[in-house]
Short mmCIF file of C-alpha atoms and ligand atoms in Angstrom, two decimals:
data_model
loop_
_atom_site.label_atom_id
_atom_site.label_comp_id
_atom_site.label_asym_id
_atom_site.label_seq_id
_atom_site.Cartn_x
_atom_site.Cartn_y
_atom_site.Cartn_z
CA MET W 3 161.32 3.91 -144.44
CA ARG W 4 161.91 1.18 -146.98
CA LYS W 5 165.38 0.78 -148.44
CA LYS W 6 165.72 2.38 -151.89
CA ILE W 7 167.78 0.33 -154.34
CA VAL W 8 168.81 0.70 -157.94
CA ALA W 9 170.26 -2.59 -159.13
CA GLY W 10 172.11 -2.97 -162.41
CA ASN W 11 171.97 -6.22 -164.32
CA TRP W 12 174.94 -6.35 -166.67
CA LYS W 13 173.74 -9.69 -168.09
CA MET W 14 176.39 -11.42 -170.28
CA ASN W 15 178.17 -8.19 -171.19
CA LEU W 16 181.62 -6.68 -170.54
CA ASP W 17 184.93 -8.49 -170.39
CA TYR W 18 186.96 -8.33 -167.19
CA THR W 19 188.75 -5.05 -167.94
CA ASP W 20 185.69 -3.24 -169.26
CA GLY W 21 183.66 -4.37 -166.27
CA LEU W 22 186.21 -2.98 -163.81
CA SER W 23 186.38 0.34 -165.70
CA LEU W 24 182.62 0.73 -165.67
CA PHE W 25 182.40 -0.13 -161.98
CA SER W 26 185.17 2.30 -161.13
CA GLU W 27 183.27 5.07 -162.93
CA VAL W 28 180.09 4.13 -161.07
CA ILE W 29 181.78 4.21 -157.65
CA ASN W 30 183.40 7.57 -158.32
CA MET W 31 180.17 9.12 -159.53
CA VAL W 32 178.23 7.72 -156.58
CA LYS W 33 180.82 9.14 -154.16
CA ASP W 34 180.66 12.57 -155.78
CA GLU W 35 176.98 12.84 -156.54
CA VAL W 36 174.73 10.62 -154.42
CA THR W 37 173.47 12.49 -151.39
CA GLY W 38 170.72 10.20 -150.10
CA ASP W 39 170.62 6.77 -148.46
CA GLN W 40 169.86 4.87 -151.65
CA GLN W 41 172.06 1.92 -152.58
CA ALA W 42 173.44 0.86 -155.95
CA VAL W 43 173.72 -2.89 -156.45
CA VAL W 44 175.78 -3.95 -159.44
CA CYS W 45 175.01 -7.50 -160.58
CA SER W 46 177.89 -8.51 -162.79
CA PRO W 47 178.99 -11.75 -164.43
CA PHE W 48 180.74 -14.10 -161.99
CA ILE W 49 184.22 -13.27 -163.28
CA HIS W 50 184.00 -9.69 -162.00
CA LEU W 51 182.49 -10.31 -158.59
CA HIS W 52 185.59 -10.64 -156.45
CA SER W 53 187.31 -7.56 -157.86
CA LEU W 54 184.17 -5.43 -157.71
CA ALA W 55 183.50 -6.48 -154.12
CA GLN W 56 187.06 -5.47 -153.22
CA MET W 57 186.61 -2.09 -154.90
CA ALA W 58 183.34 -1.49 -153.03
CA LYS W 59 184.61 -2.77 -149.67
CA GLY W 60 183.64 -0.57 -146.76
CA TYR W 61 181.47 1.66 -148.95
CA HIS W 62 177.84 0.91 -148.15
CA LYS W 63 176.27 2.89 -151.01
CA VAL W 64 177.53 0.40 -153.59
CA ALA W 65 177.09 -3.37 -153.27
CA VAL W 66 177.73 -6.23 -155.63
CA GLY W 67 175.57 -9.16 -156.69
CA ALA W 68 175.49 -12.19 -158.97
CA GLN W 69 172.85 -12.90 -161.61
CA ASN W 70 172.21 -16.55 -160.79
CA ALA W 71 173.35 -19.31 -158.48
CA HIS W 72 172.85 -23.04 -158.09
CA GLN W 73 170.33 -24.43 -155.64
CA ALA W 74 172.66 -27.02 -154.08
CA GLU W 75 175.19 -26.35 -151.36
CA SER W 76 178.06 -27.93 -153.36
CA GLY W 77 178.81 -31.05 -155.35
CA ALA W 78 179.11 -32.59 -158.79
CA TYR W 79 177.44 -29.87 -160.85
CA THR W 80 180.05 -29.10 -163.47
CA GLY W 81 180.11 -25.47 -164.50
CA GLU W 82 177.81 -24.23 -161.75
CA ILE W 83 178.43 -21.66 -159.02
CA SER W 84 177.05 -21.95 -155.49
CA THR W 85 175.61 -19.22 -153.29
CA LYS W 86 178.36 -19.92 -150.76
CA MET W 87 181.03 -19.25 -153.39
CA ILE W 88 179.35 -16.00 -154.36
CA ALA W 89 179.11 -14.87 -150.75
CA SER W 90 182.74 -15.86 -150.15
CA VAL W 91 184.02 -13.22 -152.58
CA GLY W 92 182.11 -10.43 -150.87
CA ALA W 93 178.97 -10.24 -152.99
CA GLN W 94 175.81 -9.48 -151.01
CA TYR W 95 173.01 -10.06 -153.51
CA VAL W 96 171.92 -12.54 -156.17
CA ILE W 97 169.28 -12.02 -158.85
CA LEU W 98 166.98 -15.06 -158.97
CA GLY W 99 164.22 -15.82 -161.43
CA HIS W 100 165.08 -13.24 -164.05
CA SER W 101 162.74 -13.81 -167.00
CA GLU W 102 165.70 -14.69 -169.24
CA ARG W 103 166.58 -17.54 -166.86
CA ARG W 104 162.96 -18.64 -166.75
CA GLN W 105 162.67 -18.47 -170.55
CA TYR W 106 166.04 -19.76 -171.82
CA PHE W 107 167.02 -22.07 -168.95
CA GLY W 108 163.61 -23.40 -167.97
CA GLU W 109 163.78 -22.15 -164.40
CA THR W 110 160.51 -22.82 -162.60
CA ASN W 111 159.05 -21.30 -159.46
CA GLU W 112 159.74 -24.58 -157.68
CA LEU W 113 163.44 -24.48 -158.59
CA LEU W 114 163.64 -20.79 -157.71
CA ALA W 115 162.18 -21.48 -154.26
CA LYS W 116 165.13 -23.83 -153.65
CA LYS W 117 167.63 -21.28 -154.96
CA THR W 118 166.09 -18.67 -152.66
CA ASP W 119 166.47 -20.96 -149.64
CA MET W 120 170.10 -21.65 -150.46
CA ALA W 121 170.87 -17.98 -151.02
CA LEU W 122 169.39 -17.02 -147.65
CA LYS W 123 171.19 -19.89 -145.95
CA ASN W 124 174.48 -18.47 -147.21
CA GLN W 125 173.71 -14.85 -146.30
CA LEU W 126 173.02 -13.67 -149.84
CA LYS W 127 170.04 -11.40 -150.40
CA PRO W 128 167.90 -12.60 -153.29
CA ILE W 129 166.53 -10.07 -155.77
CA PHE W 130 163.61 -12.26 -156.75
CA CYS W 131 162.11 -11.39 -160.14
CA ILE W 132 158.48 -11.85 -161.09
CA GLY W 133 156.45 -10.60 -164.03
CA GLU W 134 154.00 -11.54 -166.73
CA THR W 135 154.50 -12.00 -170.47
CA LEU W 136 152.68 -9.89 -173.04
CA GLU W 137 150.32 -12.78 -173.81
CA GLU W 138 149.48 -13.17 -170.15
CA ARG W 139 148.74 -9.44 -169.81
CA GLN W 140 146.63 -9.40 -172.96
CA ALA W 141 144.66 -12.35 -171.59
CA GLU W 142 144.27 -10.36 -168.34
CA LYS W 143 146.03 -13.08 -166.39
CA HIS W 144 148.80 -10.85 -165.00
CA PHE W 145 147.52 -10.76 -161.41
CA ASP W 146 147.15 -14.55 -161.37
CA VAL W 147 150.64 -15.06 -162.78
CA ILE W 148 152.22 -12.70 -160.26
CA LYS W 149 150.34 -14.33 -157.40
CA GLN W 150 151.45 -17.80 -158.48
CA GLN W 151 155.07 -16.68 -158.75
CA LEU W 152 154.88 -15.28 -155.22
CA VAL W 153 153.09 -18.30 -153.74
CA GLU W 154 155.38 -20.88 -155.34
CA GLY W 155 158.60 -18.86 -155.22
CA VAL W 156 158.72 -17.10 -151.84
CA PHE W 157 155.62 -17.69 -149.74
CA HIS W 158 157.18 -20.74 -148.11
CA LEU W 159 159.61 -18.37 -146.33
CA GLU W 160 159.29 -17.19 -142.74
CA ALA W 161 158.26 -13.57 -142.18
CA VAL W 162 161.73 -12.83 -140.84
CA ASP W 163 163.31 -13.87 -144.17
CA PHE W 164 161.56 -10.95 -145.86
CA ASP W 165 164.08 -8.60 -144.22
CA LYS W 166 166.70 -10.08 -146.54
CA LEU W 167 164.57 -10.37 -149.65
CA VAL W 168 164.12 -7.85 -152.45
CA LEU W 169 161.39 -8.32 -155.06
CA ALA W 170 161.57 -7.03 -158.61
CA TYR W 171 158.47 -6.66 -160.75
CA GLU W 172 159.62 -6.99 -164.34
CA PRO W 173 156.91 -7.29 -166.98
CA VAL W 174 158.57 -9.48 -169.59
CA TRP W 175 157.17 -7.31 -172.39
CA ALA W 176 159.10 -4.33 -171.04
CA ILE W 177 162.53 -5.97 -170.68
CA GLY W 178 165.00 -4.79 -173.29
CA THR W 179 162.18 -3.67 -175.58
CA GLY W 180 162.20 0.09 -174.96
CA VAL W 181 158.55 -0.25 -173.91
CA THR W 182 158.19 0.73 -170.26
CA ALA W 183 155.18 -0.08 -168.14
CA SER W 184 153.44 3.18 -167.31
CA ALA W 185 154.01 4.36 -163.78
CA GLU W 186 150.32 3.57 -163.10
CA GLN W 187 150.61 0.02 -164.47
CA ALA W 188 153.72 -0.62 -162.39
CA GLN W 189 152.22 0.91 -159.23
CA GLU W 190 149.08 -1.22 -159.64
CA ILE W 191 151.15 -4.41 -159.61
CA HIS W 192 153.46 -3.26 -156.81
CA ALA W 193 150.44 -2.45 -154.64
CA PHE W 194 148.98 -5.87 -155.50
CA ILE W 195 152.23 -7.60 -154.47
CA ARG W 196 152.24 -5.72 -151.18
CA LYS W 197 148.58 -6.64 -150.55
CA GLU W 198 149.32 -10.32 -151.18
CA ILE W 199 152.25 -10.21 -148.76
CA ALA W 200 150.09 -8.47 -146.13
CA GLU W 201 147.43 -11.18 -146.49
CA LYS W 202 149.95 -14.03 -146.27
CA TYR W 203 152.12 -12.50 -143.51
CA ASP W 204 151.14 -9.11 -142.10
CA GLN W 205 151.16 -5.41 -142.93
CA THR W 206 154.56 -4.83 -141.29
CA VAL W 207 156.22 -7.40 -143.54
CA ALA W 208 154.43 -5.96 -146.58
CA ASP W 209 155.39 -2.40 -145.70
CA GLY W 210 159.02 -3.31 -145.09
CA ILE W 211 159.95 -5.07 -148.30
CA THR W 212 161.73 -3.25 -151.10
CA ILE W 213 160.02 -3.83 -154.46
CA LEU W 214 161.88 -2.75 -157.58
CA TYR W 215 160.48 -2.08 -161.03
CA GLY W 216 162.40 -3.37 -164.04
CA GLY W 217 161.81 -3.02 -167.76
CA SER W 218 163.33 -0.33 -170.00
CA CYS W 219 163.86 1.99 -167.06
CA ASN W 220 166.10 4.94 -167.95
CA PRO W 221 167.08 8.38 -166.58
CA LYS W 222 164.08 9.95 -168.32
CA ASN W 223 161.32 7.72 -166.95
CA ALA W 224 162.82 6.77 -163.54
CA ALA W 225 161.52 9.82 -161.67
CA GLU W 226 157.89 9.18 -162.59
CA LEU W 227 158.13 5.48 -161.74
CA PHE W 228 160.03 5.94 -158.46
CA ALA W 229 157.61 8.65 -157.31
CA LYS W 230 154.91 5.99 -156.96
CA GLU W 231 154.14 4.94 -153.42
CA ASP W 232 154.99 1.27 -153.77
CA ILE W 233 157.98 1.48 -156.14
CA ASP W 234 161.24 1.47 -154.19
CA GLY W 235 163.74 1.55 -157.01
CA GLY W 236 164.65 -0.23 -160.19
CA LEU W 237 166.32 -3.24 -161.75
CA ILE W 238 168.15 -1.83 -164.72
CA GLY W 239 169.45 -3.78 -167.70
CA GLY W 240 170.60 -1.78 -170.72
CA ALA W 241 171.03 1.53 -168.92
CA SER W 242 173.27 -0.07 -166.28
CA LEU W 243 175.98 -0.49 -168.92
CA LYS W 244 176.44 3.29 -169.05
CA SER W 245 177.78 4.75 -165.83
CA ARG W 246 176.19 8.16 -166.46
CA ASP W 247 172.72 6.71 -167.06
CA PHE W 248 172.92 4.24 -164.18
CA VAL W 249 174.03 6.84 -161.65
CA ASP W 250 171.48 9.34 -162.95
CA ILE W 251 168.76 6.76 -162.29
CA LEU W 252 170.18 6.24 -158.80
CA LYS W 253 170.20 9.99 -158.22
CA THR W 254 166.43 10.07 -158.67
CA PHE W 255 166.40 9.38 -154.91
CA ASN W 256 168.73 12.30 -154.00
C1 LIG Q 316 166.48 -6.51 -166.92
O1 LIG Q 316 167.12 -7.24 -167.65
O2 LIG Q 316 166.26 -6.83 -165.76
C2 LIG Q 316 165.98 -5.26 -167.48
C3 LIG Q 316 165.12 -4.57 -166.78
O3 LIG Q 316 166.47 -4.89 -168.71
P1 LIG Q 316 166.21 -3.49 -169.45
O4 LIG Q 316 166.41 -2.40 -168.45
O5 LIG Q 316 167.25 -3.45 -170.53
O6 LIG Q 316 164.83 -3.52 -169.98
#
């Protein structure tokens, strides 16, 4: 059985106090209402990480992650945060390659491959995001784009590294737009990703990796998406800022 995960991406939202309140609501709801083995991963701004990790300590159904990290171990990179620092406060995950980082900060597959290596070296599990733009889909290049992101971003890894990797398929046209990929469109890409992994590594690696769908996922559409064979959960932006919505999405796996 693959691990089921619903990860929240708070992006650059919530001050320190509001972040702690939201997280506290999430933990309490998860404790009261989540009956399955699914895990919530809350990816907050850096300022919250230590406190959230303390609040979640010893409770395996809720984990904490960052939204980015630097590719170097340490050094003269003013303003940056290393994977080791993130791990040192108790965070377990890091989102890498979110389309906003690719678009606004020029992050390339090559750079993301280095960030992935550094995250794994420091015991952080990457949630590695891939996905095509609307233009790429309209030009029917989406399979090529996804394949290139996989090949350049994660296919240099050893098979054993895939135990610690999570992939997130996030069509850029569905992020924050209210337009969700249909469950069929998402499943088609998830199955393609798994096929590519099976061809590069083997079927066991492909069958074992958790692949999340992200893009305007909400409590209303989560059940249909998560019912698909190759969709193992979601990466949730907007709806992760409301405890009720986020936990309701998580409860799809109850
Ligand atoms: C995201 O930012 O990863 C995301 C999926 O956002 P939203 O759910 O708001 O579309």
